[in-house]
Amino acid sequence: MHSIASCQAHPSVQDEIGPRRPGAIYQNVDGRFEVLALITDPADAAQLLRRTAARWAVIVRDTLRPDGQPFAIGSVWTVSDYLIRPAKDAFAAAA
């Protein structure tokens, strides 16, 4: 059995993903990103990110680049990320 302290040491998948749901837009030092899809199946996420230990992936498009193409990321939500537009409720419920 895990103690409360050990659970807090390992963030949950939801904590790692943060508010990134389809339709959300967030920004950080790398750009401003629209979330197109959230992949929570570890096998699919691992294939998209080309790594074996992925638990989830987010497909985003950089809205600051006119030619921005969708791509998959697996970076954890941090204090340097901030939400510009939350996901629409219908999209969030489907994810």
CSV table of C-alpha atoms in Angstrom, one decimal:
chain,number,residue,atom,x,y,z
A,1,MET,CA,0.0,0.0,0.0
A,2,HIS,CA,1.2,3.5,-0.9
A,3,SER,CA,1.3,6.2,1.7
A,4,ILE,CA,-0.1,9.7,0.9
A,5,ALA,CA,3.4,11.1,0.8
A,6,SER,CA,4.5,8.5,-1.8
A,7,CYS,CA,1.5,9.3,-4.0
A,8,GLN,CA,2.3,13.0,-4.0
A,9,ALA,CA,5.8,12.3,-5.1
A,10,HIS,CA,4.6,10.7,-8.3
A,11,PRO,CA,2.2,13.0,-10.2
A,12,SER,CA,-0.9,11.4,-11.7
A,13,VAL,CA,-1.4,11.3,-15.5
A,14,GLN,CA,-4.0,14.1,-15.0
A,15,ASP,CA,-1.5,16.3,-13.2
A,16,GLU,CA,1.1,15.7,-16.0
A,17,ILE,CA,-1.4,16.5,-18.7
A,18,GLY,CA,-2.8,19.5,-16.9
A,19,PRO,CA,-5.7,21.4,-18.6
A,20,ARG,CA,-4.7,20.2,-22.1
A,21,ARG,CA,-7.9,18.8,-23.6
A,22,PRO,CA,-9.0,19.0,-27.3
A,23,GLY,CA,-9.9,22.6,-28.1
A,24,ALA,CA,-7.7,24.2,-25.4
A,25,ILE,CA,-5.0,26.7,-26.3
A,26,TYR,CA,-2.0,27.2,-24.0
A,27,GLN,CA,1.3,29.0,-24.3
A,28,ASN,CA,4.9,28.6,-23.0
A,29,VAL,CA,8.3,29.6,-24.1
A,30,ASP,CA,8.2,27.3,-27.1
A,31,GLY,CA,5.0,28.7,-28.7
A,32,ARG,CA,1.2,28.9,-28.5
A,33,PHE,CA,-0.5,25.6,-29.0
A,34,GLU,CA,-3.9,24.4,-29.8
A,35,VAL,CA,-4.7,20.9,-28.5
A,36,LEU,CA,-6.1,18.8,-31.2
A,37,ALA,CA,-6.2,15.4,-29.5
A,38,LEU,CA,-5.3,13.7,-26.2
A,39,ILE,CA,-4.1,10.1,-26.3
A,40,THR,CA,-4.3,8.3,-23.0
A,41,ASP,CA,-3.7,4.8,-24.3
A,42,PRO,CA,0.0,4.0,-23.3
A,43,ALA,CA,0.6,1.9,-26.4
A,44,ASP,CA,-0.7,4.5,-28.8
A,45,ALA,CA,1.2,7.3,-26.9
A,46,ALA,CA,4.5,5.3,-27.0
A,47,GLN,CA,4.1,4.8,-30.8
A,48,LEU,CA,3.4,8.5,-31.4
A,49,LEU,CA,6.3,9.7,-29.2
A,50,ARG,CA,8.6,6.9,-30.4
A,51,ARG,CA,9.5,5.9,-26.8
A,52,THR,CA,8.6,2.9,-24.8
A,53,ALA,CA,7.7,4.5,-21.4
A,54,ALA,CA,5.0,7.0,-22.6
A,55,ARG,CA,1.7,7.0,-20.6
A,56,TRP,CA,0.0,9.6,-22.7
A,57,ALA,CA,0.5,12.1,-25.6
A,58,VAL,CA,-1.0,15.3,-26.7
A,59,ILE,CA,-1.3,16.3,-30.4
A,60,VAL,CA,-0.9,20.0,-30.8
A,61,ARG,CA,-0.4,22.7,-33.5
A,62,ASP,CA,1.6,25.9,-32.9
A,63,THR,CA,-0.9,28.7,-33.7
A,64,LEU,CA,1.9,31.3,-33.9
A,65,ARG,CA,3.3,29.6,-37.0
A,66,PRO,CA,1.3,30.0,-40.2
A,67,ASP,CA,2.6,26.7,-41.5
A,68,GLY,CA,2.2,25.0,-38.1
A,69,GLN,CA,1.7,21.2,-38.6
A,70,PRO,CA,0.3,19.0,-35.9
A,71,PHE,CA,2.8,17.0,-33.8
A,72,ALA,CA,2.8,14.9,-30.7
A,73,ILE,CA,4.3,15.9,-27.4
A,74,GLY,CA,4.7,14.2,-24.1
A,75,SER,CA,6.0,17.1,-22.0
A,76,VAL,CA,4.5,17.5,-18.5
A,77,TRP,CA,2.4,20.6,-17.7
A,78,THR,CA,4.6,23.0,-15.6
A,79,VAL,CA,4.3,26.4,-14.0
A,80,SER,CA,5.8,27.9,-17.2
A,81,ASP,CA,2.7,26.7,-19.2
A,82,TYR,CA,-0.4,28.8,-19.0
A,83,LEU,CA,-3.9,28.3,-20.4
A,84,ILE,CA,-5.2,30.9,-22.9
A,85,ARG,CA,-8.5,29.2,-23.8
A,86,PRO,CA,-9.9,26.2,-21.9
A,87,ALA,CA,-11.2,23.2,-23.7
A,88,LYS,CA,-14.9,23.2,-24.6
A,89,ASP,CA,-17.0,21.0,-22.2
A,90,ALA,CA,-18.1,18.7,-25.0
A,91,PHE,CA,-14.6,18.0,-26.0
A,92,ALA,CA,-13.4,17.5,-22.4
A,93,ALA,CA,-16.2,15.0,-21.7
A,94,ALA,CA,-15.2,13.0,-24.9
A,95,ALA,CA,-11.6,12.8,-23.9
